[in-house]
PDB file of C-alpha atoms in Angstrom:
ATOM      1  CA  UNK A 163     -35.749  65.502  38.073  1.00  0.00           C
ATOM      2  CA  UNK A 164     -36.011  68.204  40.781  1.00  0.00           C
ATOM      3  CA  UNK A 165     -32.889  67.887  43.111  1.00  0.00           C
ATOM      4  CA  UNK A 166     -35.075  68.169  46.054  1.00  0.00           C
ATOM      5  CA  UNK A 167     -39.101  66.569  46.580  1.00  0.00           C
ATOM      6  CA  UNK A 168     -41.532  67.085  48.620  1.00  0.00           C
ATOM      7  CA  UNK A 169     -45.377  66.606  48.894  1.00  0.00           C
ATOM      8  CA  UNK A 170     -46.696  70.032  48.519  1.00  0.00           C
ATOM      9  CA  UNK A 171     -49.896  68.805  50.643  1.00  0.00           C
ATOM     10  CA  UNK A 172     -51.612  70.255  52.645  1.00  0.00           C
ATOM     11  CA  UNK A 173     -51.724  68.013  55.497  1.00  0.00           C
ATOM     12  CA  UNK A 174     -55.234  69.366  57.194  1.00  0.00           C
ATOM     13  CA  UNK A 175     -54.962  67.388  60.898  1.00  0.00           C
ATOM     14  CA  UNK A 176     -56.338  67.665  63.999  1.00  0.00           C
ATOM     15  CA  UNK A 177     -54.583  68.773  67.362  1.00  0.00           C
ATOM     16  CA  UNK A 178     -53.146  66.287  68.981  1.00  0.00           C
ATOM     17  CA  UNK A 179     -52.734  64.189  65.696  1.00  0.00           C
ATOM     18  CA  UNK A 180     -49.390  63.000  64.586  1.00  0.00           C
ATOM     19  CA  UNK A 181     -48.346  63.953  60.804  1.00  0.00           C
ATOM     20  CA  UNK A 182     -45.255  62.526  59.071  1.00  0.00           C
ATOM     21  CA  UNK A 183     -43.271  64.531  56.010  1.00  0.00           C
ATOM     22  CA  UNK A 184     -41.219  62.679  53.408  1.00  0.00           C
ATOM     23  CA  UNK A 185     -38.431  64.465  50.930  1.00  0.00           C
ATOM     24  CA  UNK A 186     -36.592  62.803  48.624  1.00  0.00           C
ATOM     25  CA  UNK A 187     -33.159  64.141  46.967  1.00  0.00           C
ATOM     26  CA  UNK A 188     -31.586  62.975  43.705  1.00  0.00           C
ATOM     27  CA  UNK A 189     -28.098  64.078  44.049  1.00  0.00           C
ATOM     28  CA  UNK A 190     -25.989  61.360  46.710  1.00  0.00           C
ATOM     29  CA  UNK A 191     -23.552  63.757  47.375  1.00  0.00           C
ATOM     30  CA  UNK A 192     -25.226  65.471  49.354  1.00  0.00           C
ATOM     31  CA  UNK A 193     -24.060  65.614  52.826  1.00  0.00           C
ATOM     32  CA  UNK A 194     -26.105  67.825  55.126  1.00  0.00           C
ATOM     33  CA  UNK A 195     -29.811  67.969  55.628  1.00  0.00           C
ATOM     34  CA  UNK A 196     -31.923  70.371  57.154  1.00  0.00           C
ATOM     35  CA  UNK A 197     -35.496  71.082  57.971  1.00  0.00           C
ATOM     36  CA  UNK A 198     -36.739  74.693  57.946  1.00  0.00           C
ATOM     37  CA  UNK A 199     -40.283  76.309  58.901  1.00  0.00           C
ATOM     38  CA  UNK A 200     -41.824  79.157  57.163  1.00  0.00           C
ATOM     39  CA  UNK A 201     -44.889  81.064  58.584  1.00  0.00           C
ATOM     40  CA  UNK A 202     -47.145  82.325  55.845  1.00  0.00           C
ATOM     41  CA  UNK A 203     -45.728  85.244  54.601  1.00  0.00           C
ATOM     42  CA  UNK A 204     -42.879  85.132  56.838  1.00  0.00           C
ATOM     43  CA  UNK A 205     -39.348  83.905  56.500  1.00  0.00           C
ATOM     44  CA  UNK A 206     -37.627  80.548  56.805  1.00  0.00           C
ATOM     45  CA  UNK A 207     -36.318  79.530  60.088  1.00  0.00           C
ATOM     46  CA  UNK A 208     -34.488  76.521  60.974  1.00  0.00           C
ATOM     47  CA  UNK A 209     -36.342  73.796  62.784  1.00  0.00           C
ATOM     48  CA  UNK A 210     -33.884  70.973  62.721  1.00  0.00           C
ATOM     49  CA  UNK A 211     -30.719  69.390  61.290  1.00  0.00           C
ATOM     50  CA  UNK A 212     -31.172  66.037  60.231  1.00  0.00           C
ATOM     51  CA  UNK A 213     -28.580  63.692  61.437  1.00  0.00           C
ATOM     52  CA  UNK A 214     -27.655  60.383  59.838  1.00  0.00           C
ATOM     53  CA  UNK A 215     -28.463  58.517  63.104  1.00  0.00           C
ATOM     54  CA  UNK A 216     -31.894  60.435  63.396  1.00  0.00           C
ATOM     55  CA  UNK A 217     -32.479  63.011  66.306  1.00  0.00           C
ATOM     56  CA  UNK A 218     -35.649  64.137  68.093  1.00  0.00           C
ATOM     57  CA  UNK A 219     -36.211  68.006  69.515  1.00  0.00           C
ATOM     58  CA  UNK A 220     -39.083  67.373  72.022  1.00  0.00           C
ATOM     59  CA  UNK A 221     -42.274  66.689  69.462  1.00  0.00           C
ATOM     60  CA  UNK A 222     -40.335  66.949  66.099  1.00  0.00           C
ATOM     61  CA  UNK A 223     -38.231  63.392  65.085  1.00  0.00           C
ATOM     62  CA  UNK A 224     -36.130  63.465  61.737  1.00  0.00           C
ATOM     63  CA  UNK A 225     -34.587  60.808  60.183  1.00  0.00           C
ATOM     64  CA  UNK A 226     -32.289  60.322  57.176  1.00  0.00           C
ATOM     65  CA  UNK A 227     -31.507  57.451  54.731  1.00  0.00           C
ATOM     66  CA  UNK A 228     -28.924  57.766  52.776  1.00  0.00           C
ATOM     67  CA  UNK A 229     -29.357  54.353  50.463  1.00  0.00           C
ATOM     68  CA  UNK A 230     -32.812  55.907  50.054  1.00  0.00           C
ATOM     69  CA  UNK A 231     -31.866  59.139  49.438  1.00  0.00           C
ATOM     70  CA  UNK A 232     -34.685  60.041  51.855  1.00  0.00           C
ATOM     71  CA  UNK A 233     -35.541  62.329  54.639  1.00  0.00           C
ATOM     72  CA  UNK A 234     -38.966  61.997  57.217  1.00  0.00           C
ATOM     73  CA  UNK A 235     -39.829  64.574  59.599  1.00  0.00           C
ATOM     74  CA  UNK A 236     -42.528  63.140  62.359  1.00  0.00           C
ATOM     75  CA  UNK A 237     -44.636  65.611  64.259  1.00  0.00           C
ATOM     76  CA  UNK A 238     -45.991  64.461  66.984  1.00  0.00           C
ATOM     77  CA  UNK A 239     -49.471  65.756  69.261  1.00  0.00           C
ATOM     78  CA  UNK A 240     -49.288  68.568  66.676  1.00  0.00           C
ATOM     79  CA  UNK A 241     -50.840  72.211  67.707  1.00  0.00           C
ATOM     80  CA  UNK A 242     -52.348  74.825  66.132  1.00  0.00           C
ATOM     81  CA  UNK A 243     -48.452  76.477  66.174  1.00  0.00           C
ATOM     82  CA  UNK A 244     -47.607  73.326  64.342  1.00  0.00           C
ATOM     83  CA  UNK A 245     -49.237  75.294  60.967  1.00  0.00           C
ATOM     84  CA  UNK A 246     -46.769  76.136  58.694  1.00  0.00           C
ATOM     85  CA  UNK A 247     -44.986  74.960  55.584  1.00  0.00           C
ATOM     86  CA  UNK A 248     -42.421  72.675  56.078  1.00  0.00           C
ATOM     87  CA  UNK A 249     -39.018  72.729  53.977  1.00  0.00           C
ATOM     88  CA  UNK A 250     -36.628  70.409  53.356  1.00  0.00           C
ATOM     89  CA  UNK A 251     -33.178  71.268  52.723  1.00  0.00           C
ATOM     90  CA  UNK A 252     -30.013  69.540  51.664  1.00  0.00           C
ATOM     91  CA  UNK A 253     -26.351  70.702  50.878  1.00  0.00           C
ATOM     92  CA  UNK A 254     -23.605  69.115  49.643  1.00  0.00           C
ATOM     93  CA  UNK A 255     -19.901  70.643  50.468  1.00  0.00           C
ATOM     94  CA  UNK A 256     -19.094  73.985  49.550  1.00  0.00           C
ATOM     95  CA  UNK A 257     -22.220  74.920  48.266  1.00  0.00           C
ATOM     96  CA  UNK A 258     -25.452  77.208  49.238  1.00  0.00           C
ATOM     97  CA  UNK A 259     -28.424  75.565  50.900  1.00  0.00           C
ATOM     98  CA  UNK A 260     -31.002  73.679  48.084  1.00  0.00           C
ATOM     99  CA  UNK A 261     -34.088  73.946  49.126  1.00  0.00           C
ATOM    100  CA  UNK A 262     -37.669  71.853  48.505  1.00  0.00           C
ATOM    101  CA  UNK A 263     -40.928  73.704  47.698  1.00  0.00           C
ATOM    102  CA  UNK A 264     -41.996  72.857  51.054  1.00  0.00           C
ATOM    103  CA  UNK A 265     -45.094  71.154  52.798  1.00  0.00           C
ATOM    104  CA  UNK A 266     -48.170  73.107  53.772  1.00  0.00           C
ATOM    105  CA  UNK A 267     -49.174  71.569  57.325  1.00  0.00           C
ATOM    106  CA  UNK A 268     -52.701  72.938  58.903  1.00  0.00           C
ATOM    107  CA  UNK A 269     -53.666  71.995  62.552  1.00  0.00           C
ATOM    108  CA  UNK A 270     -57.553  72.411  63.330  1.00  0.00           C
ATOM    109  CA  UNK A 271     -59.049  72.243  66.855  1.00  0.00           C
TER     110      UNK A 271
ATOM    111  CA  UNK B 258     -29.819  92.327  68.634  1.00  0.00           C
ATOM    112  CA  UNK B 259     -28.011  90.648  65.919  1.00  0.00           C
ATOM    113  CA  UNK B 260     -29.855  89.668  62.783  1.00  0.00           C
ATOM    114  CA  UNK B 261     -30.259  90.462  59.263  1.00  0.00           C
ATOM    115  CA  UNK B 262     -32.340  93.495  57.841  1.00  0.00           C
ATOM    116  CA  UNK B 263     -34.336  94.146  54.539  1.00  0.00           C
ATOM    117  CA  UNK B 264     -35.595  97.213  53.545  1.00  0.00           C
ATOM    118  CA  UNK B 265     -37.945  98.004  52.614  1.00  0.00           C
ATOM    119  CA  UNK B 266     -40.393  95.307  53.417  1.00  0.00           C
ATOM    120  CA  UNK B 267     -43.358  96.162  50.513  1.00  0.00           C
ATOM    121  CA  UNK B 268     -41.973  98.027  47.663  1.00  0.00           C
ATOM    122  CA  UNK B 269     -43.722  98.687  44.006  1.00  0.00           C
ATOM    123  CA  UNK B 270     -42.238  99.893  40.773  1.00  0.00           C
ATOM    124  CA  UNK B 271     -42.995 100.741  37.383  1.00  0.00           C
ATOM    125  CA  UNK B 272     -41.702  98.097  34.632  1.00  0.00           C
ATOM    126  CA  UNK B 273     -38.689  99.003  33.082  1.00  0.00           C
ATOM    127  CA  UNK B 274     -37.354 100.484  35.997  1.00  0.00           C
ATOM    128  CA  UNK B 275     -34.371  99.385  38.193  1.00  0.00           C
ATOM    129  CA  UNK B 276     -34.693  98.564  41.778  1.00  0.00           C
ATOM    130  CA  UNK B 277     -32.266  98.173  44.461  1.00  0.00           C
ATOM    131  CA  UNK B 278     -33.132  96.088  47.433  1.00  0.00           C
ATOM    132  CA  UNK B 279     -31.036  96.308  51.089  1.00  0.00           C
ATOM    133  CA  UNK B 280     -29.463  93.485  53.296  1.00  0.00           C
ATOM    134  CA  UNK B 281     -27.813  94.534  55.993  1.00  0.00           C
ATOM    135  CA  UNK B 282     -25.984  91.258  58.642  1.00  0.00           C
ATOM    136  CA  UNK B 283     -24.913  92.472  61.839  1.00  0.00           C
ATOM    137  CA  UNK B 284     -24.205  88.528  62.957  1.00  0.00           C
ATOM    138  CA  UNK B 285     -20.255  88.836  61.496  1.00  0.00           C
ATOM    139  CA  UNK B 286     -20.997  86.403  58.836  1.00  0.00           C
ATOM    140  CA  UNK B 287     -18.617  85.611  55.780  1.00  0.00           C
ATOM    141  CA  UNK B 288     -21.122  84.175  53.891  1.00  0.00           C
ATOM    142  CA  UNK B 289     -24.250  86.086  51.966  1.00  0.00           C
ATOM    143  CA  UNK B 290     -27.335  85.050  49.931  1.00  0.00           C
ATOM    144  CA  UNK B 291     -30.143  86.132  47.751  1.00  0.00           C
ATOM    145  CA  UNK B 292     -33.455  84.321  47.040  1.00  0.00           C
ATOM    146  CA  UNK B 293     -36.870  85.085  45.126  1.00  0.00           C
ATOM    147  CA  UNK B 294     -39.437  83.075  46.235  1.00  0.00           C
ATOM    148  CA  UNK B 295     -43.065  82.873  44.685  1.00  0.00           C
ATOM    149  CA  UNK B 296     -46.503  82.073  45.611  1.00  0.00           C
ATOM    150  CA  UNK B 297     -46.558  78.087  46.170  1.00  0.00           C
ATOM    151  CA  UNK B 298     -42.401  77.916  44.952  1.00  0.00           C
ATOM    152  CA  UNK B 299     -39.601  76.617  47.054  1.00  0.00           C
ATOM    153  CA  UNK B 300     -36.901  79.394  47.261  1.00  0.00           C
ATOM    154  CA  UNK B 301     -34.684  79.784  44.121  1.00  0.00           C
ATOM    155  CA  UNK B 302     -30.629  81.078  44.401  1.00  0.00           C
ATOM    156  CA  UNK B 303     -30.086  84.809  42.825  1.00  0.00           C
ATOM    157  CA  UNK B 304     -26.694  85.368  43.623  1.00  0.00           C
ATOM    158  CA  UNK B 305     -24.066  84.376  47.043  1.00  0.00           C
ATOM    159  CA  UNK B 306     -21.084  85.978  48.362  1.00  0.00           C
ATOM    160  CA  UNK B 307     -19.139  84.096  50.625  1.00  0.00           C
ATOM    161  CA  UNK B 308     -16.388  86.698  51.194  1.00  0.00           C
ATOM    162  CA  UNK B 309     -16.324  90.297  50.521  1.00  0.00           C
ATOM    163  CA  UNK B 310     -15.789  91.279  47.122  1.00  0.00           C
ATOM    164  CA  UNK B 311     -16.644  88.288  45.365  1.00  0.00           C
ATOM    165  CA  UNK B 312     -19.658  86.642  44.634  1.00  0.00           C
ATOM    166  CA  UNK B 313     -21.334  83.734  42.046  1.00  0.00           C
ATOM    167  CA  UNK B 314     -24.038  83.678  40.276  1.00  0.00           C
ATOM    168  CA  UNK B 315     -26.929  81.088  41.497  1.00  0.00           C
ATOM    169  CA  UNK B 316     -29.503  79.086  39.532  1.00  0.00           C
ATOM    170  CA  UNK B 317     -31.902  82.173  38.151  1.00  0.00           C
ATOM    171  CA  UNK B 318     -28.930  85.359  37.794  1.00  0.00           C
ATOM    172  CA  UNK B 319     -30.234  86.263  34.685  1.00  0.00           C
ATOM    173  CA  UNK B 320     -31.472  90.131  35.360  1.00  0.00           C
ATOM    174  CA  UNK B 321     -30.506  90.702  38.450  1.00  0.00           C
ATOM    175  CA  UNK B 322     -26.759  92.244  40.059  1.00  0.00           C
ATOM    176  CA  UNK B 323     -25.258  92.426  43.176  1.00  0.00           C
ATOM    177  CA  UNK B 324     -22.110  93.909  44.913  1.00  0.00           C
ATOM    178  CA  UNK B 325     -20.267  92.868  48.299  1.00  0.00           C
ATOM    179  CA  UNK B 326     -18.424  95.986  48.928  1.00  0.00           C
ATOM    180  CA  UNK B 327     -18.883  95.253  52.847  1.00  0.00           C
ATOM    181  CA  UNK B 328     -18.993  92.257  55.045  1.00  0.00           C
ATOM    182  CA  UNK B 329     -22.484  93.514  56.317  1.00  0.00           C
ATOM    183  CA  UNK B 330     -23.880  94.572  53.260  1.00  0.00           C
ATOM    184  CA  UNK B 331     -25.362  92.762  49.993  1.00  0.00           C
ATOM    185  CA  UNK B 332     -27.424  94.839  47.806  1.00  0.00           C
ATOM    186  CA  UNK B 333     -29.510  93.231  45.139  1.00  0.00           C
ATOM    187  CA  UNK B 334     -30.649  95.552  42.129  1.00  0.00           C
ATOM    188  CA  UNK B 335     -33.366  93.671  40.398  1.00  0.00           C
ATOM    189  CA  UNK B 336     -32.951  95.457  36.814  1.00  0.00           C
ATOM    190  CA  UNK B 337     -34.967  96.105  33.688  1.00  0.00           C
ATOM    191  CA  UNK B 338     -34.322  92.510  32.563  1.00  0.00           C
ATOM    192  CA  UNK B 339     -36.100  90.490  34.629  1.00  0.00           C
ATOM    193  CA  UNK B 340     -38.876  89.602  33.155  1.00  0.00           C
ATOM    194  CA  UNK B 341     -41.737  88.502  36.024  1.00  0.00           C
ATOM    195  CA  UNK B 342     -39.527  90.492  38.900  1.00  0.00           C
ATOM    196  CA  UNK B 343     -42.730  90.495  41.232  1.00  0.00           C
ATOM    197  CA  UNK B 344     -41.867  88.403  44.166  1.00  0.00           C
ATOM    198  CA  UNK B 345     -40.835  87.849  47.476  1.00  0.00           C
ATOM    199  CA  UNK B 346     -37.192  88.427  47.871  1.00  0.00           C
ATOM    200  CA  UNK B 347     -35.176  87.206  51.156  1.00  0.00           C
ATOM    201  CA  UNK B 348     -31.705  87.759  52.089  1.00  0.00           C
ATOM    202  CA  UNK B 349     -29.885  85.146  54.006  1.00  0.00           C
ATOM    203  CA  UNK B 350     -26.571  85.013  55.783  1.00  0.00           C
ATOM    204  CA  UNK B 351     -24.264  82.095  57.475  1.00  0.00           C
ATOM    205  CA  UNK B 352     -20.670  81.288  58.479  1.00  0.00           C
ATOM    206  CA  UNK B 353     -19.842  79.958  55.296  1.00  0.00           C
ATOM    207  CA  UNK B 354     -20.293  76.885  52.810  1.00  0.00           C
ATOM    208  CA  UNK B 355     -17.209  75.462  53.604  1.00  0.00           C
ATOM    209  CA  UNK B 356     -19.037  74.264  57.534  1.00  0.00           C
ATOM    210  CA  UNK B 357     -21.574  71.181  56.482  1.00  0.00           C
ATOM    211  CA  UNK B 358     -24.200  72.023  59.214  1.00  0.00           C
ATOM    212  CA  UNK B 359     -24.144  76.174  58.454  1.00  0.00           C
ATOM    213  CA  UNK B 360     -27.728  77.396  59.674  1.00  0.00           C
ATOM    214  CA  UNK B 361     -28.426  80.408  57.234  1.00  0.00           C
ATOM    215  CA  UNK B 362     -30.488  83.170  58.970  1.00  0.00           C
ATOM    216  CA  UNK B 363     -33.203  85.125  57.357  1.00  0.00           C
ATOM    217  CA  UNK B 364     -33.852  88.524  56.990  1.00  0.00           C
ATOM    218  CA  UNK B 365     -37.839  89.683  56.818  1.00  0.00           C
ATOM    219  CA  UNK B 366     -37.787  89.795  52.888  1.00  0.00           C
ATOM    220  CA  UNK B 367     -39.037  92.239  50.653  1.00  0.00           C
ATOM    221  CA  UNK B 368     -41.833  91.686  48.515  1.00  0.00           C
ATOM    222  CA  UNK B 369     -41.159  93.570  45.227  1.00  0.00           C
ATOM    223  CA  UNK B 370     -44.532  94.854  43.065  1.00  0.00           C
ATOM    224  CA  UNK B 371     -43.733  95.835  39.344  1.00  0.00           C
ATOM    225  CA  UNK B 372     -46.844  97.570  37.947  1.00  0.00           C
TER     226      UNK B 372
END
């Protein structure tokens, strides 16, 4: 089982639509959780931590649950910036950064 | 500006040779990474450092060798070895593993051609 999951997609949406992302990771000790954004053919860049209580940055909501092992990442009135892939990341204590395959997102007008 | 550098950003060898790829952190960061990423792959762990002078080995080592002589600098030599070493190789630095929420920072990466 891959310690990190994520539906590779793509999401193909609409502007102004609002997409949700799920990740799922097997190992509970993980503590910290992470959402990145990579451009095509660019690097990773962080969007978002993901808090346990759930936190929003303007259009972007994450939310974590630990009994579930799960993580959600809600776009909201997505643009055609929004296109991307998505990556979900979690880390448990003292180690690197484990990263998901990531979700391919694609905003249309 | 502070960041992290790669050089250089395309670069192509012959099989069989060795390649060394730069990573250069000017952001005063302990902690050092190296990851190959390929087409429609989630990023895979070559090697870390978190201080100078040491350094572990990460989930796909095999063929590959680094060195942290230098806070700023983490060269990875992608060697004979490696068997499929075409990819897209990205450098990464943060304060250190020890912090839960440590953002790591990306350098431009270097896509590596073996013909």
């Amino acid at each position: 089982r891959k310690e990190v999951e994520q539906d590779p997609g793509p999401f193909n949406v609409p502007e102004g639509a609002t997409v949700a992302f799920n990740c799922t990771y097997s190992n509970s000790a993980s503590q910290s959780f992470f959402w990145y954004r990579q451009d095509c053919r660019k690097e990773p860049k962080l969007l978002m931590s993901v808090y346990s209580s759930g936190n929003e940055d303007g259009r972007f909501t994450a939310q974590l649950n630990r009994a579930s092992q799960y993580i959600s990442l809600l776009i909201r009135d997505s643009k055609l910036s929004d296109s991307a892939t998505y990556l979900c990341v979690v880390k448990q204590a003292g180690t690197a950064l484990i990263f998901g395959k990531g979700t391919t997102l694609s905003v249309s007008s | 500006d502070g960041g992290i550098t790669q050089s250089p950003k395309y670069l192509f060898r012959k099989e069989g040779q060795n390649v060394t790829l730069s990573c250069e952190q000017n952001l005063n960061h302990d902690a050092m990474y190296w990851y190959r990423q390929d087409p429609g792959q989630g990023l895979r762990l070559i090697y870390y450092s978190q201080i100078v002078n040491d350094f572990q080995k990460g989930d796909i080592a095999e063929g590959y060798s680094v060195s942290r002589e230098k806070k700023e600098s983490f060269p990875l030599t992608v060697t004979s070895a490696q068997k499929n070493p075409t990819a897209f190789y990205l450098c990464a630095s943060s304060i250190g593993d020890r912090v839960l929420y440590n953002e790591q920072f990306f350098g431009p990466g270097t896509r590596l051609t073996v013909l």
